[in-house]
Amino acid sequence: MITLCFSFLAGSLVWLSRTVDQSLADRTNAVAVAFQAARAGASALDPEAARAGTIVIDEAAARLAVIETAERLLVANGDTGSVASLSIEATRVTVSVTITTTGRPATGTASASAVAGIGSPLP
């Protein structure tokens, strides 16, 4: 009887550690996908405004870039999930991605800003 109890205890500890490990991996992947999607959205600039020397994010192109990038990365990682929220404010794009691979949702949020050039100060 004691051996059976220890077997169940050991099995449950292995299962719990794998579940917790997968949940942490999902959260990390969600943040990484959200960051890359936000970067893609922040790079979708309005070409006319860029020629005039100002930075304006093309909202339609940014939304499309965010969704396409997130979907492509989720498929490449073998994860199940979607873009939970998307916010575009001036030159900043904020994206939240939810991954539900283990059945428990793991959400990651990241932001990216469009800047004028390599040596530009961060906003």
Coordinates of N, CA and C in Angstrom, one line a residue:
M1 N 0.8 -1.2 0.0 CA 0.0 0.0 0.0 C 0.9 1.3 0.0
I2 N 1.9 1.2 0.8 CA 2.8 2.4 0.8 C 3.5 2.6 -0.5
T3 N 3.9 1.5 -1.2 CA 4.5 1.6 -2.5 C 3.6 2.2 -3.5
L4 N 2.3 1.8 -3.4 CA 1.3 2.4 -4.3 C 1.1 3.9 -4.1
C5 N 1.1 4.3 -2.8 CA 0.9 5.7 -2.5 C 2.1 6.5 -3.0
F6 N 3.3 6.0 -2.8 CA 4.5 6.7 -3.3 C 4.5 6.8 -4.9
S7 N 4.0 5.7 -5.5 CA 3.9 5.7 -7.0 C 3.0 6.8 -7.5
F8 N 1.8 6.9 -6.8 CA 0.9 8.0 -7.2 C 1.4 9.4 -6.9
L9 N 2.1 9.5 -5.8 CA 2.7 10.8 -5.4 C 3.8 11.2 -6.4
A10 N 4.6 10.2 -6.8 CA 5.7 10.5 -7.8 C 5.1 10.9 -9.1
G11 N 4.1 10.1 -9.5 CA 3.4 10.4 -10.8 C 2.8 11.8 -10.8
S12 N 2.1 12.2 -9.7 CA 1.5 13.5 -9.7 C 2.5 14.6 -9.7
L13 N 3.7 14.4 -9.0 CA 4.7 15.4 -9.0 C 5.3 15.6 -10.4
V14 N 5.5 14.5 -11.1 CA 6.0 14.6 -12.5 C 5.0 15.3 -13.4
W15 N 3.7 15.0 -13.2 CA 2.7 15.7 -14.0 C 2.6 17.1 -13.7
L16 N 2.7 17.5 -12.4 CA 2.6 18.9 -12.0 C 3.8 19.7 -12.5
S17 N 5.0 19.1 -12.4 CA 6.2 19.8 -12.9 C 6.1 20.0 -14.4
R18 N 5.6 19.1 -15.2 CA 5.5 19.2 -16.6 C 4.5 20.3 -16.9
T19 N 3.3 20.3 -16.2 CA 2.3 21.3 -16.5 C 2.8 22.7 -16.1
V20 N 3.4 22.9 -15.0 CA 4.0 24.2 -14.6 C 5.0 24.6 -15.6
D21 N 5.9 23.7 -16.0 CA 6.9 24.0 -17.0 C 6.3 24.5 -18.3
Q22 N 5.3 23.8 -18.8 CA 4.6 24.1 -20.1 C 3.9 25.5 -19.9
S23 N 3.3 25.8 -18.8 CA 2.7 27.0 -18.6 C 3.7 28.2 -18.6
L24 N 4.8 28.0 -18.0 CA 5.9 29.0 -18.1 C 6.4 29.2 -19.5
A25 N 6.5 28.1 -20.2 CA 7.0 28.2 -21.6 C 5.9 28.9 -22.5
D26 N 4.7 28.6 -22.3 CA 3.6 29.3 -23.0 C 3.6 30.8 -22.7
R27 N 3.8 31.2 -21.5 CA 3.8 32.6 -21.2 C 5.0 33.3 -21.8
T28 N 6.2 32.6 -21.8 CA 7.4 33.2 -22.5 C 7.1 33.3 -24.0
N29 N 6.6 32.3 -24.6 CA 6.3 32.3 -26.0 C 5.3 33.4 -26.3
A30 N 4.3 33.6 -25.5 CA 3.3 34.6 -25.7 C 3.9 36.0 -25.7
V31 N 4.8 36.3 -24.8 CA 5.5 37.6 -24.7 C 6.3 37.8 -26.0
A32 N 7.1 36.7 -26.4 CA 7.9 36.8 -27.6 C 7.1 37.1 -28.8
V33 N 6.0 36.4 -29.0 CA 5.1 36.6 -30.2 C 4.5 38.0 -30.1
A34 N 4.1 38.4 -29.0 CA 3.5 39.8 -28.8 C 4.5 40.8 -29.2
F35 N 5.8 40.6 -28.8 CA 6.8 41.6 -29.1 C 7.1 41.7 -30.6
Q36 N 7.2 40.5 -31.2 CA 7.5 40.5 -32.6 C 6.3 41.1 -33.4
A37 N 5.1 40.8 -33.0 CA 3.9 41.3 -33.7 C 3.9 42.9 -33.5
A38 N 4.2 43.3 -32.3 CA 4.2 44.8 -32.1 C 5.3 45.5 -32.9
R39 N 6.4 44.8 -33.0 CA 7.5 45.4 -33.9 C 7.0 45.5 -35.4
A40 N 6.3 44.4 -35.8 CA 5.8 44.5 -37.2 C 4.8 45.6 -37.4
G41 N 3.9 45.8 -36.4 CA 2.9 46.8 -36.5 C 3.6 48.2 -36.4
A42 N 4.6 48.4 -35.6 CA 5.2 49.7 -35.5 C 6.0 50.0 -36.7
S43 N 6.4 49.0 -37.5 CA 7.1 49.3 -38.8 C 6.2 49.6 -39.9
A44 N 4.9 49.5 -39.7 CA 4.0 49.8 -40.8 C 3.7 51.3 -40.8
L45 N 4.6 52.1 -41.4 CA 4.5 53.5 -41.4 C 3.7 54.0 -42.6
D46 N 3.1 55.2 -42.5 CA 2.4 55.9 -43.6 C 3.5 56.4 -44.5
P47 N 3.6 56.0 -45.8 CA 4.7 56.4 -46.6 C 4.7 57.9 -46.9
E48 N 3.5 58.5 -47.1 CA 3.5 59.9 -47.4 C 4.0 60.8 -46.2
A49 N 3.6 60.4 -45.0 CA 4.1 61.1 -43.8 C 5.6 60.9 -43.6
A50 N 6.1 59.7 -43.9 CA 7.5 59.4 -43.8 C 8.3 60.3 -44.8
R51 N 7.8 60.5 -46.0 CA 8.5 61.3 -47.0 C 8.5 62.8 -46.5
A52 N 7.5 63.2 -45.7 CA 7.4 64.5 -45.2 C 8.3 64.7 -43.9
G53 N 8.8 63.6 -43.4 CA 9.7 63.7 -42.3 C 9.0 63.4 -40.9
T54 N 7.7 63.0 -40.9 CA 7.1 62.7 -39.7 C 6.7 61.2 -39.6
I55 N 6.6 60.8 -38.4 CA 6.3 59.4 -38.2 C 4.8 59.2 -37.9
V56 N 4.1 58.5 -38.7 CA 2.7 58.2 -38.5 C 2.5 56.8 -38.9
I57 N 1.9 56.0 -38.0 CA 1.6 54.6 -38.2 C 0.3 54.5 -39.0
D58 N 0.4 53.7 -40.1 CA -0.8 53.4 -40.9 C -1.6 52.3 -40.1
E59 N -2.7 52.7 -39.5 CA -3.4 51.8 -38.6 C -3.9 50.5 -39.3
A60 N -4.4 50.7 -40.5 CA -4.9 49.5 -41.2 C -3.7 48.5 -41.5
A61 N -2.6 49.0 -42.0 CA -1.5 48.2 -42.3 C -0.9 47.6 -41.1
A62 N -0.9 48.4 -40.0 CA -0.3 47.9 -38.7 C -1.1 46.8 -38.2
R63 N -2.5 46.9 -38.2 CA -3.3 45.8 -37.7 C -3.1 44.6 -38.5
L64 N -3.0 44.7 -39.8 CA -2.8 43.5 -40.7 C -1.5 42.9 -40.4
A65 N -0.4 43.7 -40.2 CA 0.9 43.2 -39.9 C 1.0 42.5 -38.6
V66 N 0.3 43.0 -37.6 CA 0.3 42.4 -36.3 C -0.4 41.0 -36.3
I67 N -1.6 41.0 -36.9 CA -2.3 39.7 -37.0 C -1.6 38.7 -37.8
E68 N -1.0 39.1 -39.0 CA -0.3 38.1 -39.8 C 1.0 37.6 -39.1
T69 N 1.7 38.5 -38.5 CA 2.9 38.1 -37.8 C 2.6 37.2 -36.6
A70 N 1.6 37.5 -35.8 CA 1.3 36.7 -34.7 C 0.8 35.3 -35.1
E71 N 0.0 35.2 -36.1 CA -0.5 33.9 -36.6 C 0.7 33.1 -37.2
R72 N 1.6 33.7 -37.9 CA 2.7 33.0 -38.5 C 3.6 32.4 -37.4
L73 N 3.9 33.3 -36.4 CA 4.8 32.8 -35.3 C 4.1 31.7 -34.4
L74 N 2.8 31.8 -34.2 CA 2.1 30.8 -33.4 C 2.2 29.5 -34.2
V75 N 1.9 29.5 -35.5 CA 2.0 28.2 -36.3 C 3.4 27.7 -36.3
A76 N 4.4 28.6 -36.4 CA 5.8 28.1 -36.5 C 6.2 27.5 -35.1
N77 N 5.7 28.0 -34.0 CA 6.0 27.5 -32.7 C 5.2 26.3 -32.3
G78 N 4.2 26.0 -33.1 CA 3.3 24.9 -32.8 C 2.3 25.2 -31.6
D79 N 2.0 26.5 -31.4 CA 1.1 26.9 -30.4 C -0.2 27.2 -30.9
T80 N -1.2 27.1 -30.0 CA -2.6 27.5 -30.3 C -2.9 28.8 -29.6
G81 N -3.3 29.8 -30.3 CA -3.6 31.1 -29.7 C -4.0 32.2 -30.7
S82 N -4.1 33.4 -30.2 CA -4.5 34.5 -31.0 C -4.2 35.8 -30.4
V83 N -4.4 36.9 -31.2 CA -4.1 38.2 -30.7 C -5.3 38.6 -29.8
A84 N -5.1 38.8 -28.5 CA -6.1 39.1 -27.6 C -6.5 40.6 -27.6
S85 N -5.6 41.5 -27.8 CA -5.8 42.9 -27.9 C -4.7 43.6 -28.7
L86 N -5.1 44.7 -29.3 CA -4.2 45.5 -30.1 C -4.5 47.0 -29.9
S87 N -3.5 47.7 -29.6 CA -3.7 49.2 -29.3 C -2.7 50.0 -30.1
I88 N -3.1 51.0 -30.8 CA -2.2 51.8 -31.6 C -2.4 53.3 -31.1
E89 N -1.4 53.8 -30.4 CA -1.5 55.2 -29.9 C -0.3 56.0 -30.4
A90 N -0.6 56.9 -31.3 CA 0.5 57.8 -31.9 C 1.5 56.9 -32.6
T91 N 2.7 56.7 -32.0 CA 3.8 55.9 -32.6 C 4.0 54.6 -31.9
R92 N 3.2 54.3 -31.0 CA 3.4 53.1 -30.1 C 2.3 52.0 -30.4
V93 N 2.7 50.8 -30.6 CA 1.8 49.7 -30.8 C 2.0 48.7 -29.7
T94 N 0.8 48.4 -29.0 CA 0.8 47.4 -27.9 C 0.0 46.2 -28.3
V95 N 0.5 45.0 -28.1 CA -0.1 43.8 -28.5 C -0.2 42.8 -27.3
S96 N -1.3 42.2 -27.1 CA -1.4 41.1 -26.2 C -1.8 39.8 -26.9
V97 N -1.0 38.8 -26.7 CA -1.3 37.5 -27.3 C -1.6 36.4 -26.2
T98 N -2.6 35.6 -26.5 CA -3.0 34.6 -25.6 C -2.7 33.2 -26.3
I99 N -2.0 32.4 -25.5 CA -1.7 31.0 -26.0 C -2.4 30.0 -25.1
T100 N -3.1 29.0 -25.7 CA -3.9 28.1 -25.0 C -3.5 26.6 -25.3
T101 N -2.2 26.4 -25.5 CA -1.7 25.1 -25.8 C -2.0 24.0 -24.8
T102 N -1.8 24.4 -23.5 CA -2.1 23.4 -22.4 C -3.5 23.4 -21.9
G103 N -4.4 24.2 -22.5 CA -5.7 24.3 -22.0 C -5.9 25.5 -21.1
R104 N -4.8 25.9 -20.5 CA -4.8 27.1 -19.6 C -4.3 28.3 -20.4
P105 N -5.0 29.4 -20.5 CA -4.5 30.5 -21.2 C -3.3 31.2 -20.6
A106 N -2.4 31.5 -21.4 CA -1.2 32.2 -21.0 C -1.1 33.5 -21.9
T107 N -1.1 34.6 -21.3 CA -1.1 35.9 -22.0 C 0.2 36.6 -21.9
G108 N 0.7 37.2 -23.0 CA 1.9 38.0 -23.0 C 1.6 39.3 -23.7
T109 N 2.1 40.4 -23.1 CA 1.9 41.7 -23.7 C 3.2 42.4 -23.9
A110 N 3.3 43.1 -25.1 CA 4.5 43.8 -25.4 C 4.2 45.0 -26.2
S111 N 5.1 46.0 -26.2 CA 4.9 47.2 -27.0 C 6.2 47.5 -27.8
A112 N 5.9 48.3 -28.9 CA 7.0 48.7 -29.7 C 6.7 50.1 -30.3
S113 N 7.7 50.9 -30.4 CA 7.5 52.3 -30.9 C 8.2 52.5 -32.2
A114 N 7.6 53.3 -33.1 CA 8.3 53.6 -34.4 C 9.2 54.8 -34.1
V115 N 10.4 54.8 -34.6 CA 11.3 55.9 -34.4 C 11.8 56.3 -35.8
A116 N 12.4 57.5 -35.8 CA 12.8 58.1 -37.1 C 14.1 57.5 -37.7
G117 N 15.0 57.0 -36.9 CA 16.2 56.4 -37.4 C 17.0 55.6 -36.4
I118 N 18.1 55.1 -36.7 CA 18.9 54.3 -35.8 C 19.4 55.1 -34.6
G119 N 19.8 56.3 -34.8 CA 20.3 57.1 -33.7 C 19.2 57.9 -33.0
S120 N 18.0 57.7 -33.2 CA 16.9 58.5 -32.6 C 16.7 58.1 -31.2
P121 N 16.4 59.1 -30.3 CA 16.1 58.8 -28.9 C 14.8 58.0 -28.8
L122 N 14.7 57.2 -27.8 CA 13.5 56.4 -27.5 C 12.4 57.4 -27.0
P123 N 11.2 57.2 -27.5 CA 10.1 58.1 -27.0 C 9.7 57.8 -25.6

